[in-house]
């Protein structure tokens, strides 16, 4: 139940953040499409070490580091038909949230530099961290990890949160 509640809160917070970017409350499909595009385009990034300036979202993400996506991959990720995905993506292109070139679709390069989106990402990371820690304490999740790596990642996250709060 804790995980379901946390997921619901994360989705709601994401939808409210997307509303600020679009200037209107988006339908659930539009919110999911933007989330799916973030996941798809970040796939290469997740498999590599990133410099600190990219981890903090302070600078624009270099497009060559991102995986471009297409309407088919978005539709599959979100679980909607291609025509609905195409229509919604075209609305996002018109709103300036998505860019399209010969190689595919990407979220607008400066989207993650919008302060309230950075705040949402940080809040969601904190919520996720608290939720996972609670599940570990309750014995629901047993981390089979390198404890030194875990401590290093927690310290890194705490440092990002401190710098963000100071700014």
CSV table of N, CA and C in Angstrom, one decimal:
chain,number,residue,atom,x,y,z
A,1,UNK,N,0.8,-1.2,0.0
A,1,UNK,CA,0.0,0.0,0.0
A,1,UNK,C,0.9,1.3,0.0
A,2,UNK,N,2.0,1.2,0.8
A,2,UNK,CA,2.9,2.4,0.8
A,2,UNK,C,3.4,2.7,-0.6
A,3,UNK,N,3.8,1.7,-1.3
A,3,UNK,CA,4.3,1.9,-2.7
A,3,UNK,C,3.3,2.5,-3.6
A,4,UNK,N,2.1,1.9,-3.5
A,4,UNK,CA,1.0,2.5,-4.3
A,4,UNK,C,0.7,3.9,-4.0
A,5,UNK,N,0.6,4.3,-2.7
A,5,UNK,CA,0.4,5.6,-2.3
A,5,UNK,C,1.5,6.6,-2.8
A,6,UNK,N,2.8,6.1,-2.7
A,6,UNK,CA,3.9,6.9,-3.1
A,6,UNK,C,3.8,7.1,-4.6
A,7,UNK,N,3.5,6.1,-5.4
A,7,UNK,CA,3.4,6.2,-6.8
A,7,UNK,C,2.3,7.2,-7.2
A,8,UNK,N,1.2,7.1,-6.5
A,8,UNK,CA,0.1,8.1,-6.8
A,8,UNK,C,0.5,9.5,-6.6
A,9,UNK,N,1.2,9.7,-5.5
A,9,UNK,CA,1.7,11.1,-5.2
A,9,UNK,C,2.7,11.6,-6.2
A,10,UNK,N,3.6,10.7,-6.6
A,10,UNK,CA,4.6,11.1,-7.6
A,10,UNK,C,3.9,11.4,-8.9
A,11,UNK,N,3.0,10.6,-9.3
A,11,UNK,CA,2.3,10.9,-10.6
A,11,UNK,C,1.5,12.2,-10.5
A,12,UNK,N,0.8,12.5,-9.4
A,12,UNK,CA,0.1,13.7,-9.2
A,12,UNK,C,1.0,14.9,-9.2
A,13,UNK,N,2.2,14.8,-8.6
A,13,UNK,CA,3.2,15.9,-8.6
A,13,UNK,C,3.7,16.2,-10.0
A,14,UNK,N,4.0,15.1,-10.7
A,14,UNK,CA,4.4,15.2,-12.1
A,14,UNK,C,3.4,16.0,-12.9
A,15,UNK,N,2.2,15.6,-12.8
A,15,UNK,CA,1.1,16.2,-13.6
A,15,UNK,C,1.0,17.7,-13.3
A,16,UNK,N,1.1,18.0,-12.0
A,16,UNK,CA,1.0,19.5,-11.7
A,16,UNK,C,2.2,20.2,-12.3
A,17,UNK,N,3.4,19.6,-12.3
A,17,UNK,CA,4.5,20.3,-12.9
A,17,UNK,C,4.4,20.5,-14.4
A,18,UNK,N,3.8,19.5,-15.0
A,18,UNK,CA,3.6,19.5,-16.5
A,18,UNK,C,2.6,20.6,-16.8
A,19,UNK,N,1.6,20.8,-15.9
A,19,UNK,CA,0.6,21.8,-16.0
A,19,UNK,C,1.2,23.2,-16.1
A,20,UNK,N,2.2,23.4,-15.2
A,20,UNK,CA,2.9,24.7,-15.2
A,20,UNK,C,3.7,25.0,-16.5
A,21,UNK,N,4.2,23.9,-17.1
A,21,UNK,CA,4.9,24.1,-18.4
A,21,UNK,C,3.9,24.4,-19.5
A,22,UNK,N,2.8,23.6,-19.5
A,22,UNK,CA,1.8,23.8,-20.6
A,22,UNK,C,0.9,25.0,-20.5
A,23,UNK,N,0.8,25.5,-19.2
A,23,UNK,CA,-0.2,26.5,-19.0
A,23,UNK,C,-1.6,26.0,-18.8
A,24,UNK,N,-1.7,24.7,-18.7
A,24,UNK,CA,-3.1,24.1,-18.5
A,24,UNK,C,-2.8,22.7,-17.9
A,25,UNK,N,-3.9,22.2,-17.2
A,25,UNK,CA,-3.7,20.9,-16.6
A,25,UNK,C,-3.8,19.9,-17.7
A,26,UNK,N,-2.8,19.1,-17.9
A,26,UNK,CA,-2.8,18.1,-19.0
A,26,UNK,C,-3.7,16.9,-18.6
A,27,UNK,N,-4.1,16.2,-19.7
A,27,UNK,CA,-4.8,14.9,-19.4
A,27,UNK,C,-3.7,13.9,-19.0
A,28,UNK,N,-4.1,12.8,-18.5
A,28,UNK,CA,-3.2,11.8,-18.0
A,28,UNK,C,-2.3,11.3,-19.2
A,29,UNK,N,-2.8,11.1,-20.3
A,29,UNK,CA,-2.0,10.6,-21.5
A,29,UNK,C,-0.9,11.6,-21.8
A,30,UNK,N,-1.1,12.9,-21.8
A,30,UNK,CA,-0.1,13.8,-22.1
A,30,UNK,C,1.0,13.8,-21.0
A,31,UNK,N,0.6,13.7,-19.8
A,31,UNK,CA,1.6,13.6,-18.7
A,31,UNK,C,2.5,12.4,-18.9
A,32,UNK,N,1.8,11.3,-19.2
A,32,UNK,CA,2.5,10.0,-19.4
A,32,UNK,C,3.5,10.1,-20.6
A,33,UNK,N,3.0,10.7,-21.6
A,33,UNK,CA,3.9,10.9,-22.8
A,33,UNK,C,5.1,11.6,-22.5
A,34,UNK,N,5.0,12.7,-21.8
A,34,UNK,CA,6.2,13.5,-21.4
A,34,UNK,C,7.1,12.6,-20.5
A,35,UNK,N,6.5,11.9,-19.6
A,35,UNK,CA,7.3,11.0,-18.7
A,35,UNK,C,8.0,9.9,-19.5
A,36,UNK,N,7.3,9.3,-20.5
A,36,UNK,CA,7.8,8.3,-21.3
A,36,UNK,C,9.0,8.8,-22.2
A,37,UNK,N,8.8,10.0,-22.7
A,37,UNK,CA,9.9,10.6,-23.5
A,37,UNK,C,11.1,10.9,-22.6
A,38,UNK,N,10.9,11.3,-21.4
A,38,UNK,CA,12.1,11.5,-20.5
A,38,UNK,C,12.8,10.1,-20.3
A,39,UNK,N,12.0,9.1,-20.1
A,39,UNK,CA,12.6,7.8,-19.8
A,39,UNK,C,13.4,7.2,-21.1
A,40,UNK,N,12.7,7.3,-22.2
A,40,UNK,CA,13.3,6.8,-23.4
A,40,UNK,C,14.5,7.6,-23.8
A,41,UNK,N,14.5,8.9,-23.7
A,41,UNK,CA,15.6,9.7,-24.1
A,41,UNK,C,16.8,9.6,-23.1
A,42,UNK,N,16.5,9.2,-21.9
A,42,UNK,CA,17.5,9.1,-20.9
A,42,UNK,C,18.2,7.8,-20.8
A,43,UNK,N,17.7,6.9,-21.6
A,43,UNK,CA,18.2,5.5,-21.5
A,43,UNK,C,19.7,5.3,-21.6
A,44,UNK,N,20.3,6.0,-22.6
A,44,UNK,CA,21.8,6.0,-22.7
A,44,UNK,C,22.5,6.5,-21.5
A,45,UNK,N,21.9,7.6,-21.0
A,45,UNK,CA,22.5,8.3,-19.8
A,45,UNK,C,22.5,7.4,-18.6
A,46,UNK,N,21.5,6.5,-18.4
A,46,UNK,CA,21.5,5.7,-17.3
A,46,UNK,C,22.6,4.6,-17.3
A,47,UNK,N,23.1,4.4,-18.4
A,47,UNK,CA,24.2,3.3,-18.6
A,47,UNK,C,25.6,3.9,-18.5
A,48,UNK,N,25.7,5.2,-18.2
A,48,UNK,CA,27.1,5.8,-18.2
A,48,UNK,C,27.2,6.7,-17.0
A,49,UNK,N,28.5,7.0,-16.7
A,49,UNK,CA,28.8,7.9,-15.6
A,49,UNK,C,28.6,9.3,-16.2
A,50,UNK,N,28.0,10.2,-15.4
A,50,UNK,CA,27.7,11.5,-15.9
A,50,UNK,C,28.6,12.5,-15.1
A,51,UNK,N,29.0,13.6,-15.7
A,51,UNK,CA,29.7,14.6,-14.9
A,51,UNK,C,28.7,15.3,-14.0
A,52,UNK,N,29.2,15.8,-12.9
A,52,UNK,CA,28.3,16.4,-11.9
A,52,UNK,C,27.4,17.5,-12.4
A,53,UNK,N,27.9,18.3,-13.4
A,53,UNK,CA,27.0,19.4,-13.9
A,53,UNK,C,25.8,18.9,-14.6
A,54,UNK,N,25.9,17.7,-15.2
A,54,UNK,CA,24.7,17.1,-15.8
A,54,UNK,C,23.8,16.4,-14.8
A,55,UNK,N,24.3,15.9,-13.7
A,55,UNK,CA,23.5,15.3,-12.7
A,55,UNK,C,22.6,16.3,-12.0
A,56,UNK,N,23.1,17.5,-11.9
A,56,UNK,CA,22.3,18.5,-11.1
A,56,UNK,C,21.2,19.2,-12.0
A,57,UNK,N,21.2,18.9,-13.3
A,57,UNK,CA,20.2,19.5,-14.2
A,57,UNK,C,20.4,21.0,-14.4
A,58,UNK,N,21.6,21.5,-14.0
A,58,UNK,CA,21.8,23.0,-14.1
A,58,UNK,C,22.1,23.4,-15.5
A,59,UNK,N,22.7,22.5,-16.3
A,59,UNK,CA,23.0,22.9,-17.7
A,59,UNK,C,22.1,22.1,-18.6
A,60,UNK,N,21.9,22.6,-19.8
A,60,UNK,CA,21.2,21.8,-20.8
A,60,UNK,C,21.8,20.5,-21.2
A,61,UNK,N,21.1,19.5,-21.3
A,61,UNK,CA,21.6,18.2,-21.6
A,61,UNK,C,22.0,18.2,-23.1
A,62,UNK,N,23.3,17.8,-23.4
A,62,UNK,CA,23.7,17.7,-24.8
A,62,UNK,C,22.9,16.7,-25.6
A,63,UNK,N,22.3,17.1,-26.7
A,63,UNK,CA,21.4,16.2,-27.4
A,63,UNK,C,22.1,14.9,-27.9
A,64,UNK,N,23.4,15.0,-28.1
A,64,UNK,CA,24.1,13.8,-28.6
A,64,UNK,C,24.1,12.7,-27.5
A,65,UNK,N,23.9,13.1,-26.3
A,65,UNK,CA,23.8,12.1,-25.2
A,65,UNK,C,22.5,11.4,-25.0
A,66,UNK,N,21.5,12.0,-25.7
A,66,UNK,CA,20.1,11.5,-25.5
A,66,UNK,C,19.7,10.6,-26.6
A,67,UNK,N,18.8,9.7,-26.3
A,67,UNK,CA,18.2,8.7,-27.3
A,67,UNK,C,17.0,9.4,-27.8
A,68,UNK,N,16.9,9.5,-29.1
A,68,UNK,CA,15.7,10.1,-29.7
A,68,UNK,C,14.6,9.0,-29.7
A,69,UNK,N,13.4,9.4,-29.7
A,69,UNK,CA,12.3,8.5,-29.7
A,69,UNK,C,11.3,8.8,-30.8
A,70,UNK,N,10.4,7.9,-31.1
A,70,UNK,CA,9.4,8.2,-32.1
A,70,UNK,C,8.0,7.9,-31.5
A,71,UNK,N,7.0,8.2,-32.3
A,71,UNK,CA,5.6,8.0,-31.9
A,71,UNK,C,5.4,6.6,-31.5
A,72,UNK,N,5.9,5.6,-32.2
A,72,UNK,CA,5.7,4.2,-31.9
A,72,UNK,C,6.2,3.8,-30.6
A,73,UNK,N,7.4,4.2,-30.3
A,73,UNK,CA,8.0,3.9,-29.0
A,73,UNK,C,7.3,4.6,-27.8
A,74,UNK,N,6.8,5.8,-28.1
A,74,UNK,CA,6.0,6.5,-27.0
A,74,UNK,C,4.7,5.8,-26.8
A,75,UNK,N,4.0,5.4,-27.9
A,75,UNK,CA,2.7,4.8,-27.8
A,75,UNK,C,2.8,3.4,-27.0
A,76,UNK,N,3.9,2.7,-27.4
A,76,UNK,CA,4.1,1.4,-26.7
A,76,UNK,C,4.4,1.6,-25.2
A,77,UNK,N,5.2,2.6,-24.9
A,77,UNK,CA,5.6,2.8,-23.5
A,77,UNK,C,4.4,3.2,-22.6
A,78,UNK,N,3.5,4.0,-23.2
A,78,UNK,CA,2.4,4.6,-22.5
A,78,UNK,C,1.2,3.6,-22.5
A,79,UNK,N,1.1,2.8,-23.6
A,79,UNK,CA,0.0,1.9,-23.7
A,79,UNK,C,-1.2,2.5,-24.4
A,80,UNK,N,-0.9,3.4,-25.3
A,80,UNK,CA,-2.0,4.0,-26.1
A,80,UNK,C,-1.8,3.7,-27.6
A,81,UNK,N,-2.8,3.9,-28.4
A,81,UNK,CA,-2.6,3.7,-29.8
A,81,UNK,C,-1.8,4.7,-30.5
A,82,UNK,N,-1.2,4.4,-31.6
A,82,UNK,CA,-0.3,5.3,-32.3
A,82,UNK,C,-0.9,6.6,-32.7
A,83,UNK,N,-2.1,6.6,-33.1
A,83,UNK,CA,-2.8,7.8,-33.6
A,83,UNK,C,-3.0,8.8,-32.4
A,84,UNK,N,-3.4,8.3,-31.3
A,84,UNK,CA,-3.5,9.2,-30.1
A,84,UNK,C,-2.2,9.7,-29.7
A,85,UNK,N,-1.2,8.9,-29.7
A,85,UNK,CA,0.2,9.3,-29.4
A,85,UNK,C,0.6,10.4,-30.4
A,86,UNK,N,0.4,10.2,-31.6
A,86,UNK,CA,0.8,11.2,-32.7
A,86,UNK,C,0.1,12.5,-32.4
A,87,UNK,N,-1.2,12.5,-32.2
A,87,UNK,CA,-2.0,13.7,-32.0
A,87,UNK,C,-1.5,14.5,-30.7
A,88,UNK,N,-1.2,13.7,-29.7
A,88,UNK,CA,-0.8,14.4,-28.4
A,88,UNK,C,0.7,14.9,-28.6
A,89,UNK,N,1.5,14.2,-29.3
A,89,UNK,CA,2.9,14.7,-29.5
A,89,UNK,C,2.9,15.9,-30.4
A,90,UNK,N,2.0,16.0,-31.4
A,90,UNK,CA,1.9,17.2,-32.2
A,90,UNK,C,1.4,18.4,-31.4
A,91,UNK,N,0.5,18.1,-30.4
A,91,UNK,CA,0.1,19.2,-29.5
A,91,UNK,C,1.3,19.7,-28.7
A,92,UNK,N,2.1,18.8,-28.3
A,92,UNK,CA,3.3,19.1,-27.5
A,92,UNK,C,4.4,19.9,-28.3
A,93,UNK,N,4.5,19.5,-29.6
A,93,UNK,CA,5.4,20.2,-30.5
A,93,UNK,C,4.9,21.7,-30.7
A,94,UNK,N,3.6,21.8,-30.9
A,94,UNK,CA,3.0,23.2,-31.0
A,94,UNK,C,3.2,24.0,-29.7
A,95,UNK,N,3.2,23.4,-28.6
A,95,UNK,CA,3.4,24.1,-27.3
A,95,UNK,C,4.8,24.4,-27.0
A,96,UNK,N,5.7,23.8,-27.8
A,96,UNK,CA,7.2,24.1,-27.6
A,96,UNK,C,7.8,23.2,-26.6
A,97,UNK,N,7.1,22.1,-26.2
A,97,UNK,CA,7.6,21.2,-25.2
A,97,UNK,C,8.5,20.1,-25.8
A,98,UNK,N,8.1,19.8,-27.1
A,98,UNK,CA,8.8,18.7,-27.8
A,98,UNK,C,9.3,19.3,-29.1
A,99,UNK,N,10.5,18.8,-29.5
A,99,UNK,CA,11.1,19.2,-30.8
A,99,UNK,C,11.2,18.0,-31.6
A,100,UNK,N,11.2,18.2,-32.9
A,100,UNK,CA,11.2,17.1,-33.9
A,100,UNK,C,12.2,17.4,-35.0
A,101,UNK,N,13.0,16.5,-35.3
A,101,UNK,CA,13.9,16.6,-36.5
A,101,UNK,C,13.9,15.3,-37.3
A,102,UNK,N,14.9,15.2,-38.2
A,102,UNK,CA,14.9,14.0,-39.1
A,102,UNK,C,15.2,12.8,-38.3
A,103,UNK,N,15.8,12.9,-37.1
A,103,UNK,CA,16.2,11.7,-36.4
A,103,UNK,C,15.2,11.3,-35.3
A,104,UNK,N,14.2,12.1,-35.0
A,104,UNK,CA,13.2,11.7,-34.1
A,104,UNK,C,12.7,12.9,-33.2
A,105,UNK,N,12.2,12.5,-32.0
A,105,UNK,CA,11.6,13.5,-31.1
A,105,UNK,C,12.4,13.6,-29.9
A,106,UNK,N,12.5,14.8,-29.3
A,106,UNK,CA,13.1,15.0,-28.0
A,106,UNK,C,12.3,16.1,-27.3
A,107,UNK,N,12.4,16.0,-26.0
A,107,UNK,CA,11.8,17.1,-25.2
A,107,UNK,C,12.7,18.3,-25.4
A,108,UNK,N,12.1,19.5,-25.4
A,108,UNK,CA,12.8,20.8,-25.6
A,108,UNK,C,14.1,20.8,-24.7
A,109,UNK,N,15.2,21.2,-25.2
A,109,UNK,CA,16.5,21.1,-24.5
A,109,UNK,C,16.5,21.8,-23.2
A,110,UNK,N,15.8,22.9,-23.0
A,110,UNK,CA,15.9,23.6,-21.8
A,110,UNK,C,14.8,23.3,-20.8
A,111,UNK,N,14.0,22.3,-21.1
A,111,UNK,CA,12.8,22.0,-20.3
A,111,UNK,C,13.2,21.7,-18.9
A,112,UNK,N,14.3,20.9,-18.7
A,112,UNK,CA,14.7,20.6,-17.3
A,112,UNK,C,15.4,21.7,-16.6
A,113,UNK,N,15.6,22.8,-17.2
A,113,UNK,CA,16.2,23.9,-16.5
A,113,UNK,C,15.1,24.8,-15.9
A,114,UNK,N,13.8,24.5,-16.2
A,114,UNK,CA,12.7,25.3,-15.6
A,114,UNK,C,12.7,25.0,-14.1
A,115,UNK,N,12.8,26.0,-13.3
A,115,UNK,CA,13.0,25.8,-11.8
A,115,UNK,C,11.9,24.9,-11.2
A,116,UNK,N,10.7,25.1,-11.5
A,116,UNK,CA,9.7,24.3,-10.8
A,116,UNK,C,9.8,22.8,-11.2
A,117,UNK,N,10.3,22.5,-12.4
A,117,UNK,CA,10.5,21.1,-12.8
A,117,UNK,C,11.7,20.5,-12.0
A,118,UNK,N,12.7,21.3,-11.8
A,118,UNK,CA,13.8,20.9,-11.0
A,118,UNK,C,13.4,20.6,-9.6
A,119,UNK,N,12.5,21.5,-9.1
A,119,UNK,CA,12.0,21.3,-7.7
A,119,UNK,C,11.2,20.0,-7.6
A,120,UNK,N,10.4,19.8,-8.7
A,120,UNK,CA,9.6,18.6,-8.7
A,120,UNK,C,10.5,17.3,-8.7
A,121,UNK,N,11.5,17.3,-9.6
A,121,UNK,CA,12.4,16.2,-9.7
A,121,UNK,C,13.0,15.9,-8.3
A,122,UNK,N,13.5,17.0,-7.7
A,122,UNK,CA,14.2,16.8,-6.4
A,122,UNK,C,13.2,16.3,-5.3
A,123,UNK,N,12.0,16.9,-5.3
A,123,UNK,CA,11.0,16.4,-4.4
A,123,UNK,C,10.6,14.9,-4.6
A,124,UNK,N,10.5,14.6,-5.9
A,124,UNK,CA,10.2,13.2,-6.2
A,124,UNK,C,11.4,12.2,-5.8
A,125,UNK,N,12.6,12.7,-6.0
A,125,UNK,CA,13.8,11.9,-5.5
A,125,UNK,C,13.7,11.7,-4.0
A,126,UNK,N,13.4,12.8,-3.3
A,126,UNK,CA,13.4,12.7,-1.8
A,126,UNK,C,12.3,11.7,-1.4
A,127,UNK,N,11.1,11.9,-2.1
A,127,UNK,CA,10.0,11.0,-1.7
A,127,UNK,C,10.3,9.5,-2.0
A,128,UNK,N,10.9,9.3,-3.1
A,128,UNK,CA,11.3,7.9,-3.5
A,128,UNK,C,12.3,7.4,-2.5
A,129,UNK,N,13.3,8.2,-2.1
A,129,UNK,CA,14.3,7.8,-1.2
A,129,UNK,C,13.7,7.4,0.2
A,130,UNK,N,12.8,8.3,0.7
A,130,UNK,CA,12.1,8.0,1.9
A,130,UNK,C,11.3,6.8,1.8
A,131,UNK,N,10.6,6.6,0.7
A,131,UNK,CA,9.8,5.4,0.5
A,131,UNK,C,10.5,4.1,0.5
A,132,UNK,N,11.6,4.1,-0.2
A,132,UNK,CA,12.5,2.9,-0.3
A,132,UNK,C,13.1,2.7,1.1
A,133,UNK,N,13.6,3.7,1.8
A,133,UNK,CA,14.1,3.5,3.1
A,133,UNK,C,13.1,2.9,4.1
A,134,UNK,N,11.9,3.4,4.0
A,134,UNK,CA,10.8,2.8,4.8
A,134,UNK,C,10.5,1.4,4.5
A,135,UNK,N,10.5,1.0,3.2
A,135,UNK,CA,10.3,-0.4,2.8
A,135,UNK,C,11.5,-1.3,3.3
A,136,UNK,N,12.7,-0.7,3.3
A,136,UNK,CA,13.8,-1.5,3.8
A,136,UNK,C,13.7,-1.7,5.3
A,137,UNK,N,13.3,-0.6,6.0
A,137,UNK,CA,13.1,-0.7,7.5
A,137,UNK,C,12.1,-1.7,7.8
A,138,UNK,N,11.0,-1.8,7.1
A,138,UNK,CA,9.9,-2.7,7.3
A,138,UNK,C,10.2,-4.1,6.9
A,139,UNK,N,11.3,-4.3,6.2
A,139,UNK,CA,11.7,-5.6,5.8
A,139,UNK,C,11.0,-6.1,4.5
A,140,UNK,N,10.3,-5.2,3.8
A,140,UNK,CA,9.6,-5.5,2.6
A,140,UNK,C,10.7,-5.7,1.5
A,141,UNK,N,11.7,-4.8,1.5
A,141,UNK,CA,12.8,-4.8,0.5
A,141,UNK,C,14.1,-5.1,1.3
A,142,UNK,N,14.8,-6.0,0.8
A,142,UNK,CA,16.1,-6.3,1.3
A,142,UNK,C,17.2,-6.0,0.3
A,143,UNK,N,17.9,-4.8,0.5
A,143,UNK,CA,18.8,-4.4,-0.5
A,143,UNK,C,20.0,-5.4,-0.5
A,144,UNK,N,20.2,-5.9,-1.7
A,144,UNK,CA,21.4,-6.7,-1.9
A,144,UNK,C,22.4,-5.9,-2.8
A,145,UNK,N,23.0,-5.0,-2.1
A,145,UNK,CA,23.9,-4.0,-2.8
A,145,UNK,C,25.2,-3.9,-2.0
A,146,UNK,N,26.1,-3.3,-2.7
A,146,UNK,CA,27.4,-2.9,-2.1
A,146,UNK,C,27.1,-1.7,-1.2
A,147,UNK,N,27.3,-2.0,0.1
A,147,UNK,CA,26.9,-1.0,1.1
A,147,UNK,C,27.8,0.3,1.0
A,148,UNK,N,29.0,0.2,0.5
A,148,UNK,CA,29.8,1.4,0.3
A,148,UNK,C,29.2,2.2,-0.9
A,149,UNK,N,28.8,1.6,-1.9
A,149,UNK,CA,28.2,2.3,-3.1
A,149,UNK,C,26.9,2.9,-2.6
A,150,UNK,N,26.1,2.2,-1.8
A,150,UNK,CA,24.9,2.8,-1.3
A,150,UNK,C,25.1,4.1,-0.5
A,151,UNK,N,26.1,4.0,0.4
A,151,UNK,CA,26.4,5.2,1.2
A,151,UNK,C,26.9,6.4,0.3
A,152,UNK,N,27.7,6.1,-0.7
A,152,UNK,CA,28.2,7.1,-1.6
A,152,UNK,C,27.1,7.8,-2.3
A,153,UNK,N,26.1,7.0,-2.8
A,153,UNK,CA,25.0,7.5,-3.6
A,153,UNK,C,24.1,8.4,-2.7
A,154,UNK,N,23.9,7.9,-1.4
A,154,UNK,CA,23.1,8.7,-0.5
A,154,UNK,C,23.7,10.0,-0.2
A,155,UNK,N,25.1,10.0,0.0
A,155,UNK,CA,25.8,11.2,0.3
A,155,UNK,C,25.8,12.1,-0.9
A,156,UNK,N,25.9,11.6,-2.1
A,156,UNK,CA,25.8,12.4,-3.3
A,156,UNK,C,24.4,13.1,-3.4
A,157,UNK,N,23.4,12.3,-3.2
A,157,UNK,CA,22.0,12.9,-3.2
A,157,UNK,C,21.8,14.0,-2.2
A,158,UNK,N,22.3,13.7,-1.0
A,158,UNK,CA,22.2,14.7,0.1
A,158,UNK,C,22.9,16.0,-0.3
A,159,UNK,N,24.1,15.9,-0.9
A,159,UNK,CA,24.8,17.0,-1.4
A,159,UNK,C,24.0,17.8,-2.4
A,160,UNK,N,23.4,17.1,-3.4
A,160,UNK,CA,22.6,17.8,-4.4
A,160,UNK,C,21.4,18.5,-3.7
A,161,UNK,N,20.8,17.9,-2.8
A,161,UNK,CA,19.6,18.5,-2.1
A,161,UNK,C,20.1,19.8,-1.3
A,162,UNK,N,21.2,19.7,-0.7
A,162,UNK,CA,21.7,20.8,0.1
A,162,UNK,C,22.0,22.0,-0.8
A,163,UNK,N,22.7,21.7,-2.0
A,163,UNK,CA,23.1,22.8,-2.9
A,163,UNK,C,21.8,23.4,-3.5
A,164,UNK,N,20.8,22.6,-3.8
A,164,UNK,CA,19.6,23.0,-4.4
A,164,UNK,C,18.8,23.9,-3.4
A,165,UNK,N,18.8,23.6,-2.1
A,165,UNK,CA,18.1,24.3,-1.1
A,165,UNK,C,18.8,25.7,-0.9
A,166,UNK,N,20.1,25.7,-1.0
A,166,UNK,CA,20.8,26.9,-0.7
A,166,UNK,C,20.6,27.9,-1.9
A,167,UNK,N,20.3,27.4,-3.1
A,167,UNK,CA,20.2,28.3,-4.2
A,167,UNK,C,18.9,29.1,-4.2
